[in-house]
mmCIF file of C-alpha atoms and ligand atoms in Angstrom:
data_model
loop_
_atom_site.group_PDB
_atom_site.id
_atom_site.type_symbol
_atom_site.label_atom_id
_atom_site.label_comp_id
_atom_site.label_asym_id
_atom_site.label_seq_id
_atom_site.Cartn_x
_atom_site.Cartn_y
_atom_site.Cartn_z
ATOM 1 C CA UNK E 1 -3.892 -15.831 15.323
ATOM 2 C CA UNK E 2 -3.816 -15.738 11.550
ATOM 3 C CA UNK E 3 -4.583 -12.780 9.316
ATOM 4 C CA UNK E 4 -4.453 -12.229 5.502
ATOM 5 C CA UNK E 5 -2.621 -9.491 3.554
ATOM 6 C CA UNK E 6 -4.194 -9.260 0.232
ATOM 7 C CA UNK E 7 -2.422 -7.316 -2.557
ATOM 8 C CA UNK E 8 -5.013 -5.073 -4.121
ATOM 9 C CA UNK E 9 -2.652 -3.558 -6.447
ATOM 10 C CA UNK E 10 1.008 -4.243 -7.445
ATOM 11 C CA UNK E 11 1.660 -1.762 -10.182
ATOM 12 C CA UNK E 12 3.808 1.391 -10.462
ATOM 13 C CA UNK E 13 2.199 4.820 -10.569
ATOM 14 C CA UNK E 14 1.020 4.570 -14.142
ATOM 15 C CA UNK E 15 -0.551 1.068 -13.573
ATOM 16 C CA UNK E 16 0.012 -1.634 -16.142
ATOM 17 C CA UNK E 17 -1.248 -1.607 -18.811
ATOM 18 C CA UNK E 18 -0.098 1.993 -19.271
ATOM 19 C CA UNK E 19 -2.256 4.500 -21.129
ATOM 20 C CA UNK E 20 -1.090 4.836 -24.800
ATOM 21 C CA UNK E 21 1.432 2.006 -24.634
ATOM 22 C CA UNK E 22 1.691 -0.747 -27.266
ATOM 23 C CA UNK E 23 4.354 -2.875 -25.706
ATOM 24 C CA UNK E 24 3.902 -6.655 -25.242
ATOM 25 C CA UNK E 25 3.425 -6.477 -21.450
ATOM 26 C CA UNK E 26 0.595 -3.895 -21.853
ATOM 27 C CA UNK E 27 -1.132 -6.242 -24.365
ATOM 28 C CA UNK E 28 -0.486 -9.335 -22.364
ATOM 29 C CA UNK E 29 -3.264 -11.785 -21.736
ATOM 30 C CA UNK E 30 -1.654 -13.090 -18.588
ATOM 31 C CA UNK E 31 -3.773 -11.730 -15.677
ATOM 32 C CA UNK E 32 -0.493 -11.504 -13.602
ATOM 33 C CA UNK E 33 0.774 -8.861 -16.133
ATOM 34 C CA UNK E 34 -2.108 -6.486 -15.229
ATOM 35 C CA UNK E 35 -1.272 -4.321 -12.222
ATOM 36 C CA UNK E 36 -3.511 -1.755 -10.581
ATOM 37 C CA UNK E 37 -1.869 0.982 -8.391
ATOM 38 C CA UNK E 38 -0.112 -0.424 -5.306
ATOM 39 C CA UNK E 39 -2.295 -0.951 -2.232
ATOM 40 C CA UNK E 40 -3.028 -3.721 0.340
ATOM 41 C CA UNK E 41 -5.821 -5.012 2.429
ATOM 42 C CA UNK E 42 -5.032 -6.555 5.858
ATOM 43 C CA UNK E 43 -7.929 -8.438 7.402
ATOM 44 C CA UNK E 44 -9.082 -11.011 9.866
ATOM 45 C CA UNK E 45 -12.742 -12.089 10.389
ATOM 46 C CA UNK E 46 -13.307 -8.983 12.667
ATOM 47 C CA UNK E 47 -10.799 -6.333 11.562
ATOM 48 C CA UNK E 48 -10.271 -4.771 8.233
ATOM 49 C CA UNK E 49 -7.552 -2.229 7.408
ATOM 50 C CA UNK E 50 -6.500 -0.671 4.122
ATOM 51 C CA UNK E 51 -2.948 0.378 3.325
ATOM 52 C CA UNK E 52 -3.211 3.287 0.852
ATOM 53 C CA UNK E 53 -6.241 4.617 -1.241
ATOM 54 C CA UNK E 54 -4.866 5.158 -4.705
ATOM 55 C CA UNK E 55 -6.855 5.961 -7.854
ATOM 56 C CA UNK E 56 -7.866 2.283 -8.337
ATOM 57 C CA UNK E 57 -9.482 1.948 -4.838
ATOM 58 C CA UNK E 58 -12.980 1.694 -5.996
ATOM 59 C CA UNK E 59 -12.280 -1.152 -8.398
ATOM 60 C CA UNK E 60 -10.058 -2.900 -5.781
ATOM 61 C CA UNK E 61 -12.426 -2.925 -3.017
ATOM 62 C CA UNK E 62 -15.335 -4.122 -5.153
ATOM 63 C CA UNK E 63 -13.114 -6.855 -6.817
ATOM 64 C CA UNK E 64 -12.068 -8.163 -3.292
ATOM 65 C CA UNK E 65 -15.510 -7.743 -1.780
ATOM 66 C CA UNK E 66 -14.221 -5.376 1.008
ATOM 67 C CA UNK E 67 -17.389 -4.611 2.913
ATOM 68 C CA UNK E 68 -16.123 -2.486 5.676
ATOM 69 C CA UNK E 69 -12.944 -0.695 6.876
ATOM 70 C CA UNK E 70 -11.909 0.004 10.299
ATOM 71 C CA UNK E 71 -8.886 2.163 9.559
ATOM 72 C CA UNK E 72 -6.673 3.365 6.708
ATOM 73 C CA UNK E 73 -2.822 3.589 6.927
ATOM 74 C CA UNK E 74 -1.054 5.666 4.354
ATOM 75 C CA UNK E 75 2.454 4.898 3.023
ATOM 76 C CA UNK E 76 2.934 8.449 1.692
ATOM 77 C CA UNK E 77 0.992 11.205 -0.358
ATOM 78 C CA UNK E 78 2.053 10.447 -3.908
ATOM 79 C CA UNK E 79 -1.029 10.491 -6.209
ATOM 80 C CA UNK E 80 -0.783 6.712 -6.878
ATOM 81 C CA UNK E 81 -1.301 5.957 -3.173
ATOM 82 C CA UNK E 82 -3.728 8.809 -2.184
ATOM 83 C CA UNK E 83 -6.035 9.977 -4.977
ATOM 84 C CA UNK E 84 -8.791 7.540 -4.406
ATOM 85 C CA UNK E 85 -9.384 9.110 -0.893
ATOM 86 C CA UNK E 86 -12.831 10.351 -1.984
ATOM 87 C CA UNK E 87 -14.127 6.813 -2.530
ATOM 88 C CA UNK E 88 -13.757 6.221 1.229
ATOM 89 C CA UNK E 89 -17.222 7.911 1.423
ATOM 90 C CA UNK E 90 -18.580 4.587 0.222
ATOM 91 C CA UNK E 91 -17.541 3.129 3.606
ATOM 92 C CA UNK E 92 -18.254 5.963 5.793
ATOM 93 C CA UNK E 93 -21.677 6.432 4.373
ATOM 94 C CA UNK E 94 -22.514 2.779 5.151
ATOM 95 C CA UNK E 95 -21.229 2.756 8.729
ATOM 96 C CA UNK E 96 -22.164 6.388 9.620
ATOM 97 C CA UNK E 97 -18.855 6.748 11.330
ATOM 98 C CA UNK E 98 -15.720 8.797 10.807
ATOM 99 C CA UNK E 99 -12.838 6.503 9.551
ATOM 100 C CA UNK E 100 -9.356 7.060 11.187
ATOM 101 C CA UNK E 101 -6.590 7.476 8.544
ATOM 102 C CA UNK E 102 -3.072 7.162 9.948
ATOM 103 C CA UNK E 103 0.007 8.886 8.296
ATOM 104 C CA UNK E 104 3.034 10.830 9.254
ATOM 105 C CA UNK E 105 2.345 14.318 10.356
ATOM 106 C CA UNK E 106 3.915 15.808 7.223
ATOM 107 C CA UNK E 107 1.393 13.790 5.304
ATOM 108 C CA UNK E 108 -1.770 14.486 7.344
ATOM 109 C CA UNK E 109 -0.979 18.243 6.893
ATOM 110 C CA UNK E 110 -0.705 17.638 3.197
ATOM 111 C CA UNK E 111 -4.048 15.717 2.958
ATOM 112 C CA UNK E 112 -5.759 18.478 5.077
ATOM 113 C CA UNK E 113 -4.487 21.191 2.555
ATOM 114 C CA UNK E 114 -5.063 19.278 -0.646
ATOM 115 C CA UNK E 115 -8.553 17.760 0.212
ATOM 116 C CA UNK E 116 -9.796 20.603 2.322
ATOM 117 C CA UNK E 117 -13.407 20.025 1.260
ATOM 118 C CA UNK E 118 -13.302 16.864 3.429
ATOM 119 C CA UNK E 119 -12.267 18.647 6.507
ATOM 120 C CA UNK E 120 -13.923 22.115 6.184
ATOM 121 C CA UNK E 121 -17.523 20.922 6.258
ATOM 122 C CA UNK E 122 -17.979 21.869 9.958
ATOM 123 C CA UNK E 123 -21.699 22.200 9.859
ATOM 124 C CA UNK E 124 -22.099 18.807 8.145
ATOM 125 C CA UNK E 125 -23.775 20.442 5.115
ATOM 126 C CA UNK E 126 -22.630 17.515 2.832
ATOM 127 C CA UNK E 127 -23.700 14.937 5.330
ATOM 128 C CA UNK E 128 -22.478 11.487 4.313
ATOM 129 C CA UNK E 129 -21.923 12.387 0.680
ATOM 130 C CA UNK E 130 -18.212 13.265 1.374
ATOM 131 C CA UNK E 131 -15.849 11.021 3.104
ATOM 132 C CA UNK E 132 -15.744 11.447 6.881
ATOM 133 C CA UNK E 133 -12.037 10.920 7.848
ATOM 134 C CA UNK E 134 -10.181 11.550 11.121
ATOM 135 C CA UNK E 135 -6.634 12.228 10.489
ATOM 136 C CA UNK E 136 -4.240 10.643 13.051
ATOM 137 C CA UNK E 137 -0.491 11.385 13.076
ATOM 138 C CA UNK E 138 1.961 8.557 13.307
ATOM 139 C CA UNK E 139 4.576 9.311 15.786
ATOM 140 C CA UNK E 140 7.931 7.735 14.912
ATOM 141 C CA UNK E 141 7.821 3.995 15.528
ATOM 142 C CA UNK E 142 4.903 3.630 17.761
ATOM 143 C CA UNK E 143 2.759 0.490 17.433
ATOM 144 C CA UNK E 144 -0.895 1.144 16.566
ATOM 145 C CA UNK E 145 -3.683 -1.451 17.450
ATOM 146 C CA UNK E 146 -6.825 -1.649 15.274
ATOM 147 C CA UNK E 147 -9.123 -4.330 16.557
ATOM 148 C CA UNK E 148 -7.139 -7.583 16.388
ATOM 149 C CA UNK E 149 -4.261 -6.171 14.446
ATOM 150 C CA UNK E 150 -0.964 -4.691 15.866
ATOM 151 C CA UNK E 151 0.367 -2.326 13.091
ATOM 152 C CA UNK E 152 4.074 -1.402 13.377
ATOM 153 C CA UNK E 153 5.075 1.690 11.215
ATOM 154 C CA UNK E 154 8.501 1.151 9.550
ATOM 155 C CA UNK E 155 10.043 4.518 8.319
ATOM 156 C CA UNK E 156 11.561 4.176 4.818
ATOM 157 C CA UNK E 157 13.457 6.505 2.513
ATOM 158 C CA UNK E 158 11.758 7.269 -0.920
ATOM 159 C CA UNK E 159 13.973 9.354 -3.050
ATOM 160 C CA UNK E 160 14.284 12.822 -1.488
ATOM 161 C CA UNK E 161 11.137 12.094 0.651
ATOM 162 C CA UNK E 162 9.929 9.417 3.087
ATOM 163 C CA UNK E 163 7.351 6.664 3.046
ATOM 164 C CA UNK E 164 6.026 4.563 5.792
ATOM 165 C CA UNK E 165 6.148 0.838 5.524
ATOM 166 C CA UNK E 166 4.025 -1.360 7.844
ATOM 167 C CA UNK E 167 4.700 -4.659 9.660
ATOM 168 C CA UNK E 168 1.798 -6.795 10.945
ATOM 169 C CA UNK E 169 2.957 -9.923 12.746
ATOM 170 C CA UNK E 170 5.405 -11.768 10.753
ATOM 171 C CA UNK E 171 4.665 -9.913 7.492
ATOM 172 C CA UNK E 172 6.092 -6.552 6.265
ATOM 173 C CA UNK E 173 4.720 -4.312 3.469
ATOM 174 C CA UNK E 174 7.351 -1.969 2.276
ATOM 175 C CA UNK E 175 6.346 -0.210 -0.897
ATOM 176 C CA UNK E 176 7.866 2.872 -2.358
ATOM 177 C CA UNK E 177 11.266 2.888 -0.835
ATOM 178 C CA UNK E 178 14.732 3.599 -2.278
ATOM 179 C CA UNK E 179 16.456 2.504 0.999
ATOM 180 C CA UNK E 180 15.702 1.194 4.407
ATOM 181 C CA UNK E 181 17.210 3.384 7.121
ATOM 182 C CA UNK E 182 19.550 1.641 9.601
ATOM 183 C CA UNK E 183 17.074 2.484 12.580
ATOM 184 C CA UNK E 184 14.351 0.426 10.749
ATOM 185 C CA UNK E 185 16.240 -2.773 10.519
ATOM 186 C CA UNK E 186 15.639 -3.765 14.150
ATOM 187 C CA UNK E 187 11.892 -3.655 13.360
ATOM 188 C CA UNK E 188 12.172 -6.076 10.641
ATOM 189 C CA UNK E 189 13.776 -9.021 12.244
ATOM 190 C CA UNK E 190 12.186 -12.405 12.257
ATOM 191 C CA UNK E 191 9.845 -11.950 9.259
ATOM 192 C CA UNK E 192 8.323 -14.793 7.336
ATOM 193 C CA UNK E 193 7.124 -12.832 4.292
ATOM 194 C CA UNK E 194 7.795 -9.388 3.002
ATOM 195 C CA UNK E 195 6.332 -7.346 0.163
ATOM 196 C CA UNK E 196 8.919 -4.809 -0.994
ATOM 197 C CA UNK E 197 9.268 -2.270 -3.712
ATOM 198 C CA UNK E 198 11.139 -3.718 -6.717
ATOM 199 C CA UNK E 199 9.945 -1.761 -9.707
ATOM 200 C CA UNK E 200 12.120 -3.361 -12.426
ATOM 201 C CA UNK E 201 15.634 -4.698 -13.143
ATOM 202 C CA UNK E 202 17.266 -1.320 -14.059
ATOM 203 C CA UNK E 203 17.935 1.124 -11.116
ATOM 204 C CA UNK E 204 15.679 4.087 -10.299
ATOM 205 C CA UNK E 205 16.246 7.142 -8.005
ATOM 206 C CA UNK E 206 13.156 6.612 -5.933
ATOM 207 C CA UNK E 207 12.635 2.905 -5.977
ATOM 208 C CA UNK E 208 14.644 -0.169 -5.201
ATOM 209 C CA UNK E 209 15.288 -2.096 -8.331
ATOM 210 C CA UNK E 210 15.114 -6.101 -8.292
ATOM 211 C CA UNK E 211 18.760 -6.596 -7.344
ATOM 212 C CA UNK E 212 18.585 -4.106 -4.395
ATOM 213 C CA UNK E 213 15.362 -5.637 -3.159
ATOM 214 C CA UNK E 214 16.628 -9.128 -3.368
ATOM 215 C CA UNK E 215 19.727 -7.895 -1.401
ATOM 216 C CA UNK E 216 17.490 -6.525 1.302
ATOM 217 C CA UNK E 217 15.563 -9.918 1.459
ATOM 218 C CA UNK E 218 18.907 -11.620 1.832
ATOM 219 C CA UNK E 219 20.252 -9.245 4.747
ATOM 220 C CA UNK E 220 16.827 -9.697 6.585
ATOM 221 C CA UNK E 221 16.739 -13.414 5.782
ATOM 222 C CA UNK E 222 13.153 -13.416 4.890
ATOM 223 C CA UNK E 223 11.966 -16.722 3.580
ATOM 224 C CA UNK E 224 9.443 -15.343 1.149
ATOM 225 C CA UNK E 225 9.772 -11.909 -0.595
ATOM 226 C CA UNK E 226 7.232 -10.470 -3.065
ATOM 227 C CA UNK E 227 8.448 -7.694 -5.422
ATOM 228 C CA UNK E 228 5.731 -4.987 -5.952
ATOM 229 C CA UNK E 229 5.209 -1.573 -7.644
ATOM 230 C CA UNK E 230 6.014 -3.295 -11.017
ATOM 231 C CA UNK E 231 6.399 -1.559 -14.246
ATOM 232 C CA UNK E 232 5.440 -2.624 -17.776
ATOM 233 C CA UNK E 233 9.028 -3.856 -18.336
ATOM 234 C CA UNK E 234 8.192 -6.925 -16.294
ATOM 235 C CA UNK E 235 6.541 -9.855 -18.044
ATOM 236 C CA UNK E 236 5.506 -12.286 -15.290
ATOM 237 C CA UNK E 237 6.456 -15.692 -16.761
ATOM 238 C CA UNK E 238 9.727 -14.676 -18.288
ATOM 239 C CA UNK E 239 10.912 -12.737 -15.128
ATOM 240 C CA UNK E 240 9.677 -14.970 -12.375
ATOM 241 C CA UNK E 241 11.886 -17.586 -13.886
ATOM 242 C CA UNK E 242 14.980 -15.297 -13.381
ATOM 243 C CA UNK E 243 14.435 -14.766 -9.638
ATOM 244 C CA UNK E 244 16.265 -16.572 -6.903
ATOM 245 C CA UNK E 245 14.422 -19.119 -4.669
ATOM 246 C CA UNK E 246 12.055 -17.503 -2.132
ATOM 247 C CA UNK E 247 11.685 -14.321 -4.331
ATOM 248 C CA UNK E 248 8.369 -13.918 -6.338
ATOM 249 C CA UNK E 249 6.717 -11.311 -8.411
ATOM 250 C CA UNK E 250 3.702 -9.906 -6.783
ATOM 251 C CA UNK E 251 0.451 -9.794 -8.639
ATOM 252 C CA UNK E 252 -3.007 -8.342 -7.880
ATOM 253 C CA UNK E 253 -5.212 -10.489 -5.818
ATOM 254 C CA UNK E 254 -2.321 -12.396 -4.178
ATOM 255 C CA UNK E 255 -3.149 -13.473 -0.546
ATOM 256 C CA UNK E 256 -0.332 -13.640 1.999
ATOM 257 C CA UNK E 257 -1.193 -15.424 5.253
ATOM 258 C CA UNK E 258 0.492 -14.083 8.302
ATOM 259 C CA UNK E 259 0.532 -14.853 12.013
ATOM 260 C CA UNK E 260 0.202 -12.399 15.032
HETATM 261 ZN ZN1 ZN W 301 4.011 4.593 -5.711
HETATM 262 ZN ZN1 ZN W 302 3.759 -0.990 -21.969
HETATM 263 ZN ZN1 ZN W 303 5.831 7.115 -4.235
#
């Protein structure tokens, strides 16, 4: 069975163009140089799952015509991946149902504390005007099934902290990582496509840079690798030409077809 992973956003935390920047990439007219904050939509005809709910969520789901969501999977709680959580009310208002949001226990605790208005409305005073979310803890590497989609959490290192990557069938989505722990490699065998944090050419403490991401693609022998979480240092046309075969710059709206 086929599914599609649509890249809703492929930019670093600032997005590209960046506020107050006059550089050539921030002024580029190439649509592949415009990056909303990193997020993905995994979907079949019957099942629809969001990975991350950053500050650009509203624009992303309207642009891609996402009409319903069955579950949300969070990579981690950095603002560029979480701060659109309130817009999930658009979906819960329509379907009159709470939406499961899966994340590491550390992250569900964080969400409960930082967005307490969502979880403290015990008498339903605000009705469907606030998002109705059911937090579910991811426990290590347990596979989660949502409708037709088996979703495999992939623990990642992200600077001093952690992030969760996800594998669906033969495709992996690994944004925001500075390293892949040894224990996660067995979960990443036999991929046909991988979206991985690449950021830019120069190294960064909490993200893989291009060379490191390309080395991971080589180690995992992935035929097609897409570099995401891109900064305004990366002009598409000029930099795509410098990448080895099988490695591509990600851009917003890119569809990757996978098989379960
Ligand atoms: Zn990020
Ligand atoms: Zn710029
Ligand atoms: Zn992050």
